[in-house]
C-alpha cells in the first residue's frame, strides 16, 4: 500500500515551522506532504524532510487525495476548513480550540488515550491546549496510580503562546530596559520605559509577570483557565474532576510551566510518584534540589518530553502531591502532539 498523503495547513506559522522540523526528524511514515497556508503565503518555499516544498493556497481542491490534514490555524479558520478537508476524504487533526469540547470530536494525547483516535464521528480529532498538554502528560500516570480527585494549578506561560508577535514584543521590551538598573525599583518606571509597546499583552512583561492569559469569561475566569479545566476532564475521562487554575504570563520565550497541587483518592508518597513518572512515556524526571536540578523552560525548550520535578507530598494532606512541570509549548504543546496523532492515523491506514 502506498504511504499516506499529509497536508500541513498553517505551515508558515510558528507551530507550522516546528511541524516541518518534526516531520524532518521523526520516523518517516508519509508519502507526499503538502504545505498549505493563506493566499498571501502561497508560492513561498518551506524546507521539510530535506525537500523544498512550495506553499499552496488554502482552497478545497488542496485536500483532494489527502489522507490526513493537520491544522495549525486560528479557531475560526479551523472551524471553516477542517470540515472541508473531511468532505474531501481526509481525517483532520486540529490544533486550534474550535473542536476540543465538541462531544463528537475526541481530544487525544497519545501517551494517555490513543484508543480515542478511532472514535471520530465527524472525521476530526482535536489537540489540547499547550498549557494542559505539558501538565496532563505528567498527571495522567499519577492518576493511574492513585486516582485523581482535584487539581489546583498555577501556570507560568511563555510569550510564544501568543505567537511570534508575543516573542517580538518581549525582545523589544527587553532591549528598551537593558542597562537601566533603577527600573523595577519604583512604581511606574517599567511602564514608562516600555511605553505603549504591549503587543498582545495587557501590561509590560519585561521585569514583570502578568496574572492573565486568554480572554475574559464569566465570574472573572480567563478562557485559558477554563480550557485547562475542561480539557483535563475530557482527556482523563473524569467529567467531575475539581480543577482550579490561575494562568500567568511570564517573560520566558518558549516553555510553559505549571505548579501542580494534585489531590488523589488514596494516600501517596513522593518516591512512589517518582517511580510512576520515571516509567511514564513522554516524561523526564528532573528532581534533585540539592544539586540545583529542576524542570525549567530554558532546558526544556526544543525537547519533546514534559520535564517534571519538585515532587513532594503535601504537609497537610497525605493524599496530595505538589510538583512542577515544564514543557515546550510549540512542540509537545502543539506540533508534536498533532504529529503523534497523525502518526497513529498513518498506522491505522497502513493496517487496513
Coordinates of C-alpha atoms in Angstrom, one line a residue:
X1 CA 0.0 0.0 0.0
X2 CA 1.4 3.5 -0.8
X3 CA 2.3 5.7 2.1
X4 CA -0.5 8.2 3.1
X5 CA -0.6 11.8 1.9
X6 CA -0.3 14.5 4.6
X7 CA -1.4 18.2 4.4
X8 CA 0.1 20.7 6.8
X9 CA -2.3 23.7 7.0
X10 CA -0.7 26.8 8.5
X11 CA 2.8 25.7 7.5
X12 CA 4.3 29.2 7.6
X13 CA 3.3 30.0 11.2
X14 CA 5.3 29.5 14.4
X15 CA 3.9 26.0 15.1
X16 CA 3.9 25.1 11.4
X17 CA 7.6 25.7 11.2
X18 CA 8.1 23.4 14.2
X19 CA 5.9 20.8 12.5
X20 CA 8.1 20.8 9.4
X21 CA 11.1 20.4 11.6
X22 CA 9.5 17.4 13.4
X23 CA 8.5 15.8 10.1
X24 CA 12.1 16.0 9.1
X25 CA 13.4 14.4 12.3
X26 CA 10.8 11.8 13.2
X27 CA 10.4 8.3 11.6
X28 CA 9.0 8.9 8.1
X29 CA 5.5 7.5 7.7
X30 CA 4.3 9.8 4.9
X31 CA 4.3 9.7 1.2
X32 CA 3.5 13.1 -0.3
X33 CA 3.5 16.1 2.1
X34 CA 1.6 19.3 1.0
X35 CA 2.3 22.5 2.8
X36 CA -0.7 24.9 2.8
X37 CA -1.2 28.4 4.1
X38 CA -3.2 31.6 3.3
X39 CA -3.2 33.0 -0.2
X40 CA -0.6 35.7 0.7
X41 CA 1.9 32.9 1.7
X42 CA 1.3 30.9 -1.5
X43 CA 4.4 30.3 -3.5
X44 CA 6.8 30.6 -0.6
X45 CA 9.3 27.8 -0.1
X46 CA 9.4 25.6 3.0
X47 CA 12.1 23.1 3.9
X48 CA 10.6 19.8 5.0
X49 CA 12.2 16.3 5.1
X50 CA 15.2 17.6 3.1
X51 CA 12.9 18.7 0.3
X52 CA 12.0 22.3 -0.7
X53 CA 8.2 22.4 -0.8
X54 CA 6.1 25.2 -2.3
X55 CA 3.3 26.5 -0.2
X56 CA -0.1 26.1 -1.7
X57 CA -3.1 28.4 -1.0
X58 CA -5.9 27.1 1.2
X59 CA -8.7 26.0 -1.0
X60 CA -11.0 22.9 -1.2
X61 CA -9.0 21.2 -4.0
X62 CA -5.8 21.2 -2.0
X63 CA -7.3 18.3 0.1
X64 CA -8.1 16.1 -2.9
X65 CA -6.2 12.8 -2.3
X66 CA -5.1 13.8 1.2
X67 CA -5.4 11.1 3.9
X68 CA -4.6 13.3 7.0
X69 CA -4.7 17.1 7.3
X70 CA -3.0 18.7 10.2
X71 CA -4.3 22.2 11.0
X72 CA -2.4 24.9 12.9
X73 CA -4.5 28.0 12.2
X74 CA -6.8 30.3 14.2
X75 CA -10.1 28.8 15.6
X76 CA -12.3 30.4 13.0
X77 CA -10.3 29.1 10.1
X78 CA -10.2 25.6 11.5
X79 CA -13.9 25.7 12.1
X80 CA -14.5 26.6 8.5
X81 CA -11.8 24.4 6.8
X82 CA -11.5 21.2 8.8
X83 CA -15.0 20.0 7.7
X84 CA -14.0 20.9 4.1
X85 CA -10.9 18.6 4.4
X86 CA -13.1 15.9 5.8
X87 CA -15.6 16.3 2.9
X88 CA -12.7 15.7 0.5
X89 CA -11.8 12.4 2.2
X90 CA -9.2 13.5 4.8
X91 CA -9.1 13.0 8.6
X92 CA -8.5 16.4 10.2
X93 CA -6.2 16.8 13.2
X94 CA -6.8 20.2 14.6
X95 CA -4.6 22.2 16.9
X96 CA -7.0 25.1 17.5
X97 CA -9.7 25.4 20.1
X98 CA -12.5 25.1 17.6
X99 CA -13.5 21.5 18.3
X100 CA -11.9 20.5 21.6
X101 CA -15.1 20.5 23.6
X102 CA -17.3 19.0 20.8
X103 CA -18.6 15.7 22.2
X104 CA -18.3 14.1 18.7
X105 CA -14.6 15.1 18.5
X106 CA -12.0 13.1 20.6
X107 CA -9.4 15.2 22.4
X108 CA -6.3 13.0 22.1
X109 CA -3.0 12.8 23.9
X110 CA -1.3 9.7 22.5
X111 CA 0.5 8.9 25.8
X112 CA -2.9 8.9 27.6
X113 CA -5.8 8.0 25.4
X114 CA -4.6 6.8 22.0
X115 CA -7.6 4.5 21.5
X116 CA -9.8 7.6 21.1
X117 CA -8.4 8.3 17.6
X118 CA -10.8 5.7 16.2
X119 CA -13.8 7.4 17.9
X120 CA -14.2 10.3 15.4
X121 CA -17.8 10.5 14.0
X122 CA -17.0 13.9 12.4
X123 CA -13.7 12.8 11.0
X124 CA -11.9 15.4 13.2
X125 CA -9.5 14.8 16.1
X126 CA -8.6 17.7 18.4
X127 CA -5.3 18.6 20.0
X128 CA -5.3 20.0 23.5
X129 CA -4.2 23.5 24.7
X130 CA -0.5 23.9 25.2
X131 CA -0.7 24.5 29.0
X132 CA -2.9 21.5 29.5
X133 CA -0.6 19.3 27.5
X134 CA 2.6 20.0 29.5
X135 CA 0.8 19.3 32.7
X136 CA -1.5 16.4 31.8
X137 CA 1.3 14.1 30.5
X138 CA 2.8 14.1 34.0
X139 CA -0.5 14.0 35.9
X140 CA -2.0 11.0 34.0
X141 CA 0.5 8.4 35.3
X142 CA -0.1 9.6 38.8
X143 CA -3.9 9.4 38.2
X144 CA -3.5 5.8 37.1
X145 CA -1.5 5.0 40.3
X146 CA -3.5 6.9 42.9
X147 CA -6.9 8.0 41.4
X148 CA -7.0 11.8 40.8
X149 CA -9.7 13.9 42.6
X150 CA -8.7 17.5 42.3
X151 CA -6.1 19.8 40.7
X152 CA -5.1 23.3 41.9
X153 CA -2.8 24.8 39.2
X154 CA -0.8 28.0 38.6
X155 CA 0.7 28.3 35.2
X156 CA 3.8 30.2 34.1
X157 CA 3.1 30.7 30.4
X158 CA 5.7 31.7 27.8
X159 CA 5.2 34.6 25.4
X160 CA 5.4 32.3 22.3
X161 CA 2.0 31.0 23.4
X162 CA 0.7 34.3 21.9
X163 CA 2.5 33.7 18.6
X164 CA 5.6 35.3 17.0
X165 CA 4.2 38.8 17.9
X166 CA 4.5 37.8 21.6
X167 CA 8.1 36.8 21.2
X168 CA 8.9 40.0 19.3
X169 CA 7.1 42.1 22.0
X170 CA 9.2 40.6 24.8
X171 CA 12.5 41.1 23.0
X172 CA 11.6 44.7 22.1
X173 CA 10.8 45.4 25.7
X174 CA 14.0 43.8 27.0
X175 CA 16.0 45.9 24.5
X176 CA 14.3 49.1 25.9
X177 CA 15.1 48.4 29.5
X178 CA 18.6 46.9 29.2
X179 CA 21.2 48.7 31.2
X180 CA 18.9 50.8 33.4
X181 CA 19.4 49.3 36.9
X182 CA 16.8 51.6 38.5
X183 CA 14.0 50.0 36.6
X184 CA 11.6 47.9 38.7
X185 CA 12.5 49.7 41.9
X186 CA 9.9 52.5 41.7
X187 CA 6.2 52.4 40.7
X188 CA 5.6 53.2 37.1
X189 CA 9.2 53.3 35.8
X190 CA 9.0 50.0 33.9
X191 CA 5.7 51.1 32.3
X192 CA 7.4 54.4 31.3
X193 CA 10.5 52.7 29.8
X194 CA 8.4 50.1 27.9
X195 CA 5.9 52.7 26.6
X196 CA 2.9 51.6 24.6
X197 CA 4.5 48.6 23.0
X198 CA 2.5 46.0 24.9
X199 CA 1.8 43.7 21.9
X200 CA -0.8 41.1 22.7
X201 CA -0.4 41.5 26.5
X202 CA -2.4 43.8 28.9
X203 CA 0.8 45.0 30.6
X204 CA 4.6 45.1 30.2
X205 CA 6.2 41.6 30.5
X206 CA 9.8 42.7 30.9
X207 CA 10.7 42.6 34.7
X208 CA 7.1 41.6 35.4
X209 CA 4.6 38.8 35.5
X210 CA 1.1 39.3 34.3
X211 CA -1.6 37.1 36.0
X212 CA -3.7 36.9 32.9
X213 CA -3.7 34.8 29.7
X214 CA -6.7 34.5 27.3
X215 CA -9.9 36.4 27.1
X216 CA -12.4 37.4 29.9
X217 CA -15.1 34.9 30.7
X218 CA -17.9 34.8 33.3
X219 CA -17.1 35.4 37.0
X220 CA -13.6 36.7 36.3
X221 CA -12.2 33.5 34.9
X222 CA -10.0 33.6 31.8
X223 CA -10.5 31.5 28.7
X224 CA -7.1 29.8 29.3
X225 CA -8.1 28.8 32.9
X226 CA -11.4 27.3 31.7
X227 CA -9.6 25.4 28.9
X228 CA -7.2 23.8 31.4
X229 CA -10.2 22.7 33.5
X230 CA -12.5 21.5 30.7
X231 CA -9.7 19.7 28.7
X232 CA -8.2 18.0 31.7
X233 CA -11.6 16.5 32.5
X234 CA -12.1 15.3 28.9
X235 CA -8.7 13.8 28.3
X236 CA -8.6 11.9 31.6
X237 CA -12.3 10.9 31.3
X238 CA -13.1 12.5 34.6
X239 CA -16.1 14.8 34.0
X240 CA -16.5 15.7 37.7
X241 CA -12.8 16.4 38.4
X242 CA -12.3 19.5 40.5
X243 CA -9.9 21.9 38.7
X244 CA -9.0 25.4 39.7
X245 CA -6.3 27.3 37.6
X246 CA -4.7 30.7 37.7
X247 CA -2.9 31.4 34.4
X248 CA 0.1 33.7 34.5
X249 CA 2.2 35.1 31.6
X250 CA 5.9 35.3 32.4
X251 CA 8.9 36.8 30.5
X252 CA 10.0 33.4 29.0
X253 CA 10.3 32.9 25.3
X254 CA 9.2 29.3 24.9
X255 CA 8.2 26.7 27.5
X256 CA 5.0 26.7 29.6
X257 CA 5.4 25.7 33.2
X258 CA 2.7 24.7 35.8
X259 CA 2.8 24.4 39.5
X260 CA 0.5 21.5 40.4
X261 CA -1.2 20.6 43.6
X262 CA -2.9 17.3 42.9
X263 CA -5.3 15.6 45.4
X264 CA -5.9 11.8 45.0
X265 CA -8.3 9.2 46.3
X266 CA -5.6 7.3 48.1
X267 CA -2.6 8.1 50.2
X268 CA 0.5 9.0 48.1
X269 CA 4.2 9.0 48.7
X270 CA 6.8 11.0 46.8
X271 CA 9.1 8.1 46.0
X272 CA 6.2 6.0 44.6
X273 CA 5.2 9.0 42.5
X274 CA 8.7 9.4 41.2
X275 CA 8.8 5.8 40.2
X276 CA 5.5 6.1 38.3
X277 CA 6.9 9.2 36.4
X278 CA 10.3 7.6 35.7
X279 CA 8.5 4.9 33.7
X280 CA 5.9 7.2 32.1
X281 CA 6.0 7.8 28.3
X282 CA 6.7 11.4 27.3
X283 CA 8.0 12.4 30.8
X284 CA 11.5 13.2 32.0
X285 CA 12.1 13.4 35.8
X286 CA 14.4 16.2 36.8
X287 CA 14.2 16.3 40.6
X288 CA 17.4 16.9 42.5
X289 CA 17.1 20.2 44.5
X290 CA 20.3 19.5 46.4
X291 CA 22.2 19.7 43.1
X292 CA 20.1 22.6 41.8
X293 CA 18.3 20.4 39.2
X294 CA 14.8 21.5 38.5
X295 CA 12.5 21.4 35.4
X296 CA 12.9 24.8 33.8
X297 CA 11.9 26.2 30.4
X298 CA 15.4 27.2 29.4
X299 CA 16.3 23.4 29.5
X300 CA 13.0 22.0 28.2
X301 CA 12.8 24.3 25.1
X302 CA 13.4 22.4 21.9
X303 CA 12.8 19.0 23.6
X304 CA 9.8 16.7 23.4
X305 CA 9.0 15.5 26.9
X306 CA 7.3 17.1 29.8
X307 CA 10.0 17.8 32.4
X308 CA 8.8 17.1 36.0
X309 CA 10.3 17.8 39.4
X310 CA 10.0 19.3 42.9
X311 CA 7.9 16.3 43.8
X312 CA 6.8 16.3 47.5
X313 CA 3.9 15.0 49.5
X314 CA 1.7 17.8 50.9
X315 CA 2.5 18.5 54.5
X316 CA -1.2 18.8 55.4
X317 CA -2.8 16.1 53.3
X318 CA -1.3 12.6 52.9
X319 CA -3.4 12.2 49.7
X320 CA -1.9 15.2 47.9
X321 CA 1.3 15.8 45.9
X322 CA 2.9 19.0 44.9
X323 CA 5.1 19.2 41.7
X324 CA 6.3 21.4 39.0
X325 CA 6.1 20.7 35.2
X326 CA 7.5 22.4 32.2
X327 CA 7.4 21.6 28.5
X328 CA 8.0 23.3 25.1
X329 CA 4.6 24.8 24.2
X330 CA 5.4 24.8 20.5
X331 CA 6.5 21.1 20.4
X332 CA 4.5 18.8 22.8
X333 CA 2.2 21.7 23.4
X334 CA 1.2 21.9 19.7
X335 CA 3.2 20.5 16.8
X336 CA 4.5 17.3 18.4
X337 CA 1.1 16.1 19.8
X338 CA -0.5 16.9 16.4
X339 CA 2.2 14.9 14.6
X340 CA 1.9 12.0 17.1
X341 CA -1.9 11.8 16.5
X342 CA -1.3 11.9 12.7
X343 CA 1.2 9.0 13.1
X344 CA -1.5 7.0 14.9
X345 CA -3.7 7.6 11.9
X346 CA -1.0 6.6 9.5
X347 CA -0.5 3.3 11.3
X348 CA -4.3 2.8 11.2
X349 CA -4.3 3.4 7.4
X350 CA -1.4 1.1 6.9
X351 CA -3.1 -1.7 8.8
X352 CA -6.2 -1.7 6.6

